One Martini backbone bead per residue (centre of mass of N, CA, C, O) as a GRO file, in nm:
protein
  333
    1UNK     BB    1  -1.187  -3.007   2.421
    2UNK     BB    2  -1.069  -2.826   2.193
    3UNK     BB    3  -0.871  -2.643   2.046
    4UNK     BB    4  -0.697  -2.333   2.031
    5UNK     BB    5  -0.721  -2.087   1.777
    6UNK     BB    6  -0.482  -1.848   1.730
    7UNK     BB    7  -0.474  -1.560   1.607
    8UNK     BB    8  -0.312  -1.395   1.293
    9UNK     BB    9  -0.175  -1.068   1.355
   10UNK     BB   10   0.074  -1.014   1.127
   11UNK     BB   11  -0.077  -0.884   0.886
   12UNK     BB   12  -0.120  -0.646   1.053
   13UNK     BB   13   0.154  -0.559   1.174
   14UNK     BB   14   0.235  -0.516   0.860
   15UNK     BB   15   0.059  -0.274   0.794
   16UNK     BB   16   0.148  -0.113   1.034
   17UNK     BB   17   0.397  -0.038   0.908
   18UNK     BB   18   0.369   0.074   0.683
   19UNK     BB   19   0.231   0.320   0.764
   20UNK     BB   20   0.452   0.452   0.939
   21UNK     BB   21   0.647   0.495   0.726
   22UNK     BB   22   0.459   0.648   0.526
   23UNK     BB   23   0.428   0.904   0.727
   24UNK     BB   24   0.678   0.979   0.754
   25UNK     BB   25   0.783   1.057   0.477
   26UNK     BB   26   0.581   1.247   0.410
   27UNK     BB   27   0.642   1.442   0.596
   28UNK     BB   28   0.907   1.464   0.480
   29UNK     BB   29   0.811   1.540   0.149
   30UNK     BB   30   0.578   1.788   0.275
   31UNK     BB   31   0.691   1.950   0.572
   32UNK     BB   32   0.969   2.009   0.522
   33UNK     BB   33   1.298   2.132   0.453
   34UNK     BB   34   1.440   2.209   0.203
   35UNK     BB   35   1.672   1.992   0.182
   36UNK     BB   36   1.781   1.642   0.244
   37UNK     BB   37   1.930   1.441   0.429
   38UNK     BB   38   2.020   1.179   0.306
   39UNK     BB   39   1.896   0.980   0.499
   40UNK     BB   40   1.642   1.070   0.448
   41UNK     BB   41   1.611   1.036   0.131
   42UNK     BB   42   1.665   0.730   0.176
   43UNK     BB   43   1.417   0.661   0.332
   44UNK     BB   44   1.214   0.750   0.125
   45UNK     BB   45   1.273   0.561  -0.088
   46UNK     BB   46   1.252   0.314   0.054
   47UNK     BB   47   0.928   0.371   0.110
   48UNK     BB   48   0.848   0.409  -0.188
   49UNK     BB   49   0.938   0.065  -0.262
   50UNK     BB   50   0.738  -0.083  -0.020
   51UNK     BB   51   0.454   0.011   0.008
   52UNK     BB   52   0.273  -0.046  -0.167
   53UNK     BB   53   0.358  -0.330  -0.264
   54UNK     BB   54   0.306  -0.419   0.057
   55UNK     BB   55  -0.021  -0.364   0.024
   56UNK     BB   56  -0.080  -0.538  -0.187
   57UNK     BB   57  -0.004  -0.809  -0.021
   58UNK     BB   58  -0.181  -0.789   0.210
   59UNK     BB   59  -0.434  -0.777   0.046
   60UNK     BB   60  -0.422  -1.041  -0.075
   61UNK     BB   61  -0.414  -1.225   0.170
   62UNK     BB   62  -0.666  -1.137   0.260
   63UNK     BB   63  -0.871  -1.201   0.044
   64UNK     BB   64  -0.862  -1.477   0.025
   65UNK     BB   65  -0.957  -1.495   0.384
   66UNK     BB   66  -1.230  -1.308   0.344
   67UNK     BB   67  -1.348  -1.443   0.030
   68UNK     BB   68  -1.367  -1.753   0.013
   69UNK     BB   69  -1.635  -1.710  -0.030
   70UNK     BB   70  -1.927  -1.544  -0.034
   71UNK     BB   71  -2.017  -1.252  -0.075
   72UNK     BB   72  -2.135  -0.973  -0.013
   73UNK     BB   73  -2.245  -0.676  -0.158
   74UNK     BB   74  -2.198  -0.524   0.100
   75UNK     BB   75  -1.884  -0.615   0.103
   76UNK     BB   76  -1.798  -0.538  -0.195
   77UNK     BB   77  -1.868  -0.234  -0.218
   78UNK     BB   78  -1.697  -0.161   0.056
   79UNK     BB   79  -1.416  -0.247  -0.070
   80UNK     BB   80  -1.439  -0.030  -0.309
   81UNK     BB   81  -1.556   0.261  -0.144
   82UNK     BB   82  -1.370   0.343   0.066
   83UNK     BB   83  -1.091   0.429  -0.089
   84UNK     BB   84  -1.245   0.611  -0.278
   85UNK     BB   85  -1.365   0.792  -0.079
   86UNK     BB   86  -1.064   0.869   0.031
   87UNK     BB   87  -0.970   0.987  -0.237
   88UNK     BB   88  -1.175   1.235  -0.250
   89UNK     BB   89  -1.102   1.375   0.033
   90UNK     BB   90  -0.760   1.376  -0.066
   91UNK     BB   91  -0.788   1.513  -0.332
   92UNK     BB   92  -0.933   1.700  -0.259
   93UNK     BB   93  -0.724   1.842  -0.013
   94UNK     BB   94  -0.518   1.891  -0.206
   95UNK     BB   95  -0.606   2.081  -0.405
   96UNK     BB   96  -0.707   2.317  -0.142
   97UNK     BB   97  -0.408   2.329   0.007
   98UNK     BB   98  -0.142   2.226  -0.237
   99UNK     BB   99  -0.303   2.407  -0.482
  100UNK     BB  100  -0.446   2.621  -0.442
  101UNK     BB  101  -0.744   2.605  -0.491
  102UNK     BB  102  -1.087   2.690  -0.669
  103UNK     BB  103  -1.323   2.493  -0.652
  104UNK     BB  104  -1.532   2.362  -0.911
  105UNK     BB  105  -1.771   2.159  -1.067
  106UNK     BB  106  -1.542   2.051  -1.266
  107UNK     BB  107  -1.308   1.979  -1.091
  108UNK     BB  108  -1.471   1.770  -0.894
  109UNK     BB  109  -1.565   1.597  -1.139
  110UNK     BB  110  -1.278   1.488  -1.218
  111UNK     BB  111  -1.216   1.363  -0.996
  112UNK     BB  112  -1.496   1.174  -0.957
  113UNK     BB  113  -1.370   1.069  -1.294
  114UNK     BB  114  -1.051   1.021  -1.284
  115UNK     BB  115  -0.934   1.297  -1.460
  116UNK     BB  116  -0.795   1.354  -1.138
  117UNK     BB  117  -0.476   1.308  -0.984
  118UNK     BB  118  -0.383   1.360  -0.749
  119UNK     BB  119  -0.171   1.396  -0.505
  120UNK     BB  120  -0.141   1.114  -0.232
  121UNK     BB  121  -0.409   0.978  -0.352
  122UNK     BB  122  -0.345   0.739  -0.617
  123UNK     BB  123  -0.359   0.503  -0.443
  124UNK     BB  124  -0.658   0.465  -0.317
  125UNK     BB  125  -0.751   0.435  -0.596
  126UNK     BB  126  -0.606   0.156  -0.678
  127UNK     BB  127  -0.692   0.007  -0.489
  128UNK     BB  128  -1.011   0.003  -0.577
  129UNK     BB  129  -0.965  -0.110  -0.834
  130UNK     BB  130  -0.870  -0.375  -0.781
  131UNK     BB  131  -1.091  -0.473  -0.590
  132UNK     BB  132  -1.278  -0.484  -0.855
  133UNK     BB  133  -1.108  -0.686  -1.000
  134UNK     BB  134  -1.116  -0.906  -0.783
  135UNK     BB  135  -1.442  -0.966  -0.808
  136UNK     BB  136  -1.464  -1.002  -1.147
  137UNK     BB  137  -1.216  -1.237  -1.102
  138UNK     BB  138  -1.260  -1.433  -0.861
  139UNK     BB  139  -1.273  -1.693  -0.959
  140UNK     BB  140  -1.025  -1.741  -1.126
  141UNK     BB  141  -0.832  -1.681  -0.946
  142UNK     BB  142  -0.859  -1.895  -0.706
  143UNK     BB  143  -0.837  -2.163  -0.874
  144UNK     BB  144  -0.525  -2.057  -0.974
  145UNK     BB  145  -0.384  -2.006  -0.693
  146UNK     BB  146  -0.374  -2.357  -0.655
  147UNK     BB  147  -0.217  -2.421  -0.889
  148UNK     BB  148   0.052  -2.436  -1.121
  149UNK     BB  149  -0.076  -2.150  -1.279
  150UNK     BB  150   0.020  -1.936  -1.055
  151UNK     BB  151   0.232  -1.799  -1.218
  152UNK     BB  152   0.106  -1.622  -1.422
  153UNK     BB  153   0.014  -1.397  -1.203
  154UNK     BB  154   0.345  -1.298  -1.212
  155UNK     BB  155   0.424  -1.273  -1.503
  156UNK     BB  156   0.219  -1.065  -1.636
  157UNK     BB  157   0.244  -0.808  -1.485
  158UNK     BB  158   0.535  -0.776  -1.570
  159UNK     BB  159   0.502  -0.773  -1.882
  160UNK     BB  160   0.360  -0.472  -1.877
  161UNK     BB  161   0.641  -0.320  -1.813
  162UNK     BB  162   0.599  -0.307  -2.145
  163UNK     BB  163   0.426  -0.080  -2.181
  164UNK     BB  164   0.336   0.196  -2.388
  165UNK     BB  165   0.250   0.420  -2.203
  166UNK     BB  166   0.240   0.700  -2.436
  167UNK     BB  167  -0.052   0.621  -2.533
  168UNK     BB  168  -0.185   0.740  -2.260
  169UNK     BB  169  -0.447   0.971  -2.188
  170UNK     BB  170  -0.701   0.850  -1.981
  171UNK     BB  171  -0.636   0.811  -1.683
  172UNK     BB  172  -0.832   0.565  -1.614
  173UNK     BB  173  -0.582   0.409  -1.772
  174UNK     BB  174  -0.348   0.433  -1.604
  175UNK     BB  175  -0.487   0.281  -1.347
  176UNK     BB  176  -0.431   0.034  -1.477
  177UNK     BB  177  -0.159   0.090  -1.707
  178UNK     BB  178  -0.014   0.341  -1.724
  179UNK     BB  179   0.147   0.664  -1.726
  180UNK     BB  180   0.319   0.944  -1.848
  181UNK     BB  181   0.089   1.175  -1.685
  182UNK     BB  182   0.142   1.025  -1.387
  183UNK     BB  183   0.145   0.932  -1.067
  184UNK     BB  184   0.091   0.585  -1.119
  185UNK     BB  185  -0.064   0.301  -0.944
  186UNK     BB  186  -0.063   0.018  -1.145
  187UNK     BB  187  -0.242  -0.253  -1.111
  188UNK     BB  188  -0.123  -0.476  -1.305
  189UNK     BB  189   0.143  -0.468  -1.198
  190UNK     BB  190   0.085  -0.451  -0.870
  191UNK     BB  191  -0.069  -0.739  -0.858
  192UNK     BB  192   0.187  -0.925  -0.835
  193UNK     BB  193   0.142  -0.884  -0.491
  194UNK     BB  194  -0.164  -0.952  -0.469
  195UNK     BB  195  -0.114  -1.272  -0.571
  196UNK     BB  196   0.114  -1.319  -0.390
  197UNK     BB  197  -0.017  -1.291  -0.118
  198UNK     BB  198  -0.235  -1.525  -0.171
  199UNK     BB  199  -0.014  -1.758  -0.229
  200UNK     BB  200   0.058  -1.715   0.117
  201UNK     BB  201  -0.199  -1.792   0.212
  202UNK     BB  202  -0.172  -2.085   0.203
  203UNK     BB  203   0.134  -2.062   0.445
  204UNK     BB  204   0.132  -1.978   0.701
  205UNK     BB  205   0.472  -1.927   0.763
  206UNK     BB  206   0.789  -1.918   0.783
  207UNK     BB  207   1.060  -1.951   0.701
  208UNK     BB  208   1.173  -1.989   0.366
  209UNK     BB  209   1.420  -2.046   0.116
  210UNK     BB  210   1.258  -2.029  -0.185
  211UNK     BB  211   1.176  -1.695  -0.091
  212UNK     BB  212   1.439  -1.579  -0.003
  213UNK     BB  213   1.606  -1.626  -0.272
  214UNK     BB  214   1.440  -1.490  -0.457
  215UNK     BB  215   1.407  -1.221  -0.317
  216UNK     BB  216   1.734  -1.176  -0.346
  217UNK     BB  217   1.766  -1.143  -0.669
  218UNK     BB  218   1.594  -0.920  -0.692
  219UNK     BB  219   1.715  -0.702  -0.545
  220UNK     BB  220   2.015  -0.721  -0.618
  221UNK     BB  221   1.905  -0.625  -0.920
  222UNK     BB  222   1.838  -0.377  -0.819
  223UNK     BB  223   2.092  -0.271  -0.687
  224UNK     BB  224   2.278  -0.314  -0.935
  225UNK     BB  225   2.106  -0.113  -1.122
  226UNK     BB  226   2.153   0.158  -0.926
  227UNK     BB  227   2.464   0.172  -0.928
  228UNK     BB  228   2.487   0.163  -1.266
  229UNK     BB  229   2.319   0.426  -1.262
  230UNK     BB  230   2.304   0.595  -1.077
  231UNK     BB  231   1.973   0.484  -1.019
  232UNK     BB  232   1.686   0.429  -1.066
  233UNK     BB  233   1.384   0.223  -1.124
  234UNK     BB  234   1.161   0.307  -1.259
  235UNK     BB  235   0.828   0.449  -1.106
  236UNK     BB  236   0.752   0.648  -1.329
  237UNK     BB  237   0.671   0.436  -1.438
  238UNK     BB  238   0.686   0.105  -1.414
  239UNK     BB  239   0.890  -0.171  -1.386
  240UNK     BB  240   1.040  -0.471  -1.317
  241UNK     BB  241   1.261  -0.392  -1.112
  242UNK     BB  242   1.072  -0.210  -0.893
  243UNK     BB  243   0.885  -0.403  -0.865
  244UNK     BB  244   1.048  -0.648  -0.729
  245UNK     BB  245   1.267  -0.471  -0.555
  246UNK     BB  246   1.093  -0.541  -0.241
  247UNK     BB  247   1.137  -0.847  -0.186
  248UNK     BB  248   1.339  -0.868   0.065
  249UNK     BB  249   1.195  -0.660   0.252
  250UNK     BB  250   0.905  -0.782   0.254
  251UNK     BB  251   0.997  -1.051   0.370
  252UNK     BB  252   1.109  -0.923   0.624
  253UNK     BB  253   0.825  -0.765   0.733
  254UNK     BB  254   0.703  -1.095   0.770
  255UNK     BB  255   0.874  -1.185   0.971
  256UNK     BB  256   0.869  -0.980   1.165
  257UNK     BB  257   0.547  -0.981   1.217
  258UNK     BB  258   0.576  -1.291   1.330
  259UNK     BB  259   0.778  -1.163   1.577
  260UNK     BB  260   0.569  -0.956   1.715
  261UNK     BB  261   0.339  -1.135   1.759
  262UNK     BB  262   0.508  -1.320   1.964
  263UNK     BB  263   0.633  -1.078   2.136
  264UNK     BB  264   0.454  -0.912   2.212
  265UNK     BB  265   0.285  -0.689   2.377
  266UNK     BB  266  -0.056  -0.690   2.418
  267UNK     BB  267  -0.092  -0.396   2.390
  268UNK     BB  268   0.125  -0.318   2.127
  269UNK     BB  269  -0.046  -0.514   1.967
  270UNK     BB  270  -0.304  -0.354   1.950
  271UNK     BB  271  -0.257  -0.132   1.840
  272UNK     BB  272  -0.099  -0.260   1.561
  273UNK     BB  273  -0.398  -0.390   1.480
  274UNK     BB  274  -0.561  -0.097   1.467
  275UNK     BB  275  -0.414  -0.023   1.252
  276UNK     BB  276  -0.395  -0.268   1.027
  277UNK     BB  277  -0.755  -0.269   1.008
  278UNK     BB  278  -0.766   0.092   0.963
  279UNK     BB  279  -0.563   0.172   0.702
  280UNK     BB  280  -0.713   0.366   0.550
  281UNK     BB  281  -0.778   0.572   0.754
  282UNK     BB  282  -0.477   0.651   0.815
  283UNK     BB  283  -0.425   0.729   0.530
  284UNK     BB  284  -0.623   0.949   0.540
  285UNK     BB  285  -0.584   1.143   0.835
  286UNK     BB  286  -0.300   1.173   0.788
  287UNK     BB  287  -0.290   1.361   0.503
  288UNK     BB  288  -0.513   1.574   0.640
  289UNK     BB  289  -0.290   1.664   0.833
  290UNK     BB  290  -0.038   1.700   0.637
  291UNK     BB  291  -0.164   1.935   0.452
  292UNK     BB  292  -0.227   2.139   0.685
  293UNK     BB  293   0.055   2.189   0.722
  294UNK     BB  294   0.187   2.290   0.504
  295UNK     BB  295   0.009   2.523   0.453
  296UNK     BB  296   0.122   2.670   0.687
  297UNK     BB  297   0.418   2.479   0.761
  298UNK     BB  298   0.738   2.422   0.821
  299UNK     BB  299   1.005   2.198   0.885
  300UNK     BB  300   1.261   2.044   1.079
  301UNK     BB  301   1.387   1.711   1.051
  302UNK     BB  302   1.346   1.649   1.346
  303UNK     BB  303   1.039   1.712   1.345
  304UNK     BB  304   0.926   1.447   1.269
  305UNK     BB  305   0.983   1.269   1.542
  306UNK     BB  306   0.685   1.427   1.680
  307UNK     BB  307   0.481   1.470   1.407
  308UNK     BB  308   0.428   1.138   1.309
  309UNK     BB  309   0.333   1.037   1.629
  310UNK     BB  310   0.127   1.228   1.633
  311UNK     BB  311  -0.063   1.186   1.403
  312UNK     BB  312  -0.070   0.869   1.481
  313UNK     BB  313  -0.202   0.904   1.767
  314UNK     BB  314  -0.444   1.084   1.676
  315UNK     BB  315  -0.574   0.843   1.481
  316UNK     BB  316  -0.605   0.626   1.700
  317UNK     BB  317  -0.803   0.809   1.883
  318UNK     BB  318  -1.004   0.823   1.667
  319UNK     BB  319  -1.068   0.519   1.627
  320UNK     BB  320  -1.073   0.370   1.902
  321UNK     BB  321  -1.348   0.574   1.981
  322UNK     BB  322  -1.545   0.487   1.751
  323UNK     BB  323  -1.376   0.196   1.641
  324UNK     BB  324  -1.443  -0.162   1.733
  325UNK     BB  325  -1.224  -0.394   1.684
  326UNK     BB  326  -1.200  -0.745   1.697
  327UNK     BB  327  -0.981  -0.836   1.584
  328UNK     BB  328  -0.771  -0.939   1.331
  329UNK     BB  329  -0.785  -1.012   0.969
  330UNK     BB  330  -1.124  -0.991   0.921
  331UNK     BB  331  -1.043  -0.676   0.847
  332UNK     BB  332  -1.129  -0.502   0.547
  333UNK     BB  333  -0.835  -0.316   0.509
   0.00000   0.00000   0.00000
């Protein structure tokens, strides 16, 4: 008999880590009395720096090992409606109520041909247009992330962070390459983390010095410049700064999930691979657990403590019970 092949899921591990910190912040920013105490102000920027790109990471990891065939036109559709349909449900309930809209027909059309990207929800519109965009350009993408030539896929995304913002005046290209007209987190810049995951996904392995080594030049580069400047890089729209900046965190949280992996008890791993398996649904009825808390009430900031792992558990619950999960990374995003 061969040798049992064990199932790699870090990957989830790490997808989870990343939803549990957005949804406390969240909350943090959404529904908490302002102002916020130094220490929460600061883990939200935290929060902030790491989770979008942290997402874009994970996802290009998974979909080189999910796609690494011919896909079917039914699993490129999903990949691509899946988060479009969450930006639309998480969008009209952001209008609905934390813009207290009185939506008309001109209104709902707007979010759905994303000339309108509410607050909140415009990460799930990019998750979607990346995912078109990799399957659009996936021969070549996979081709060149084998070679020497996989660098240019990480320059490329920096040099657009020099692009011209205040000429885009038409949200869904600002969706693609940035707008100084709302808060978008532009595909083409943090596709930098969607390639650098392929990238990884090609070595699934531990610590290595010379990506801790870049990583922390990277890190170190953006708190420098955040003490001297005592600001931040540019967020809206992205610097190349921003982008690099959760460099050395994210490669902490895959290190971390690699150990968690392998140590955690099978229960408390099944937990965390079911939020990482199933991570737009937590992204989305997150959002709209969070939406509904706002419009009615404010809380103090102790009671993210309470209000954080309610909304967890309760999405846990519902996903749990609906949809029953195969376990590992082969479920995206």
């Amino acid at each position: 008999m061969g040798a049992t092949v064990r199932r790699d899921y870090s990957i989830d591990i790490m997808k989870a880590l990343l939803v549990i910190g957005m949804v406390f912040a969240h909350v943090l920013q959404l529904d908490v009395l302002k102002p916020l105490s130094a220490p929460a102000g600061f883990f939200s920027d935290f929060i902030n720096l790491v989770t979008f790109s942290g997402f874009m990471f994970c996802f290009g990891y998974v979909y080189r090992i999910a796609y690494s065939g011919k896909p079917s036109p039914g699993r490129v559709a999903g990949a691509v409606l899946k988060p479009l349909a969450a930006f639309y449900i998480s969008g009209i309930l952001y209008r609905t109520l934390m813009s207290n809209a009185d939506l008309g027909a001109k209104d709902l059309l707007d979010i759905l041909i994303l000339s309108d990207i509410p607050g909140y929800s415009e990460f799930l519109a990019s998750f979607a247009i990346m995912s078109l965009f990799y399957f659009v350009f996936r021969k070549w993408i996979t081709r060149i992330v084998v070679t020497p030539w996989r660098f240019l896929l990480l320059v490329l995304p920096l040099a657009f962070c020099f692009f011209p913002y205040g000429i885009v005046r038409a949200n869904q290209i600002g969706l693609v390459v940035g707008s100084t007209a709302f808060a978008a987190f532009p595909v083409v810049q943090y596709s930098f983390w969607f390639f650098l995951g392929m990238i990884f996904s090609e070595r699934r392995t531990g610590f290595r010095a010379a990506p801790f080594a870049v990583s922390a030049v990277a890190t170190i580069a953006f708190i420098s410049w955040s003490i001297v400047y005592r600001n931040y890089p540019s967020r809206f729209p992205p610097s190349a700064l921003w982008i690099v900046g959760p460099a050395l965190f994210l490669y902490g949280y895959l290190l971390l999930a690699k150990l968690m992996e392998r140590r955690l008890l099978p229960g408390i791993r099944r937990v965390l691979v079911n939020v990482g398996e199933n991570t737009i649904l937590y992204l989305l009825f997150s959002n709209i657990f969070i939406f509904a808390l706002t419009k009615y009430r404010l809380f103090e900031e102790w009671q993210v403590f309470l209000i954080a792992p309610a909304i967890l558990l309760s999405v846990y619950y519902f996903v749990a019970t609906v949809r029953k999960a195969p376990g590992g990374i082969s479920r995206v995003p």
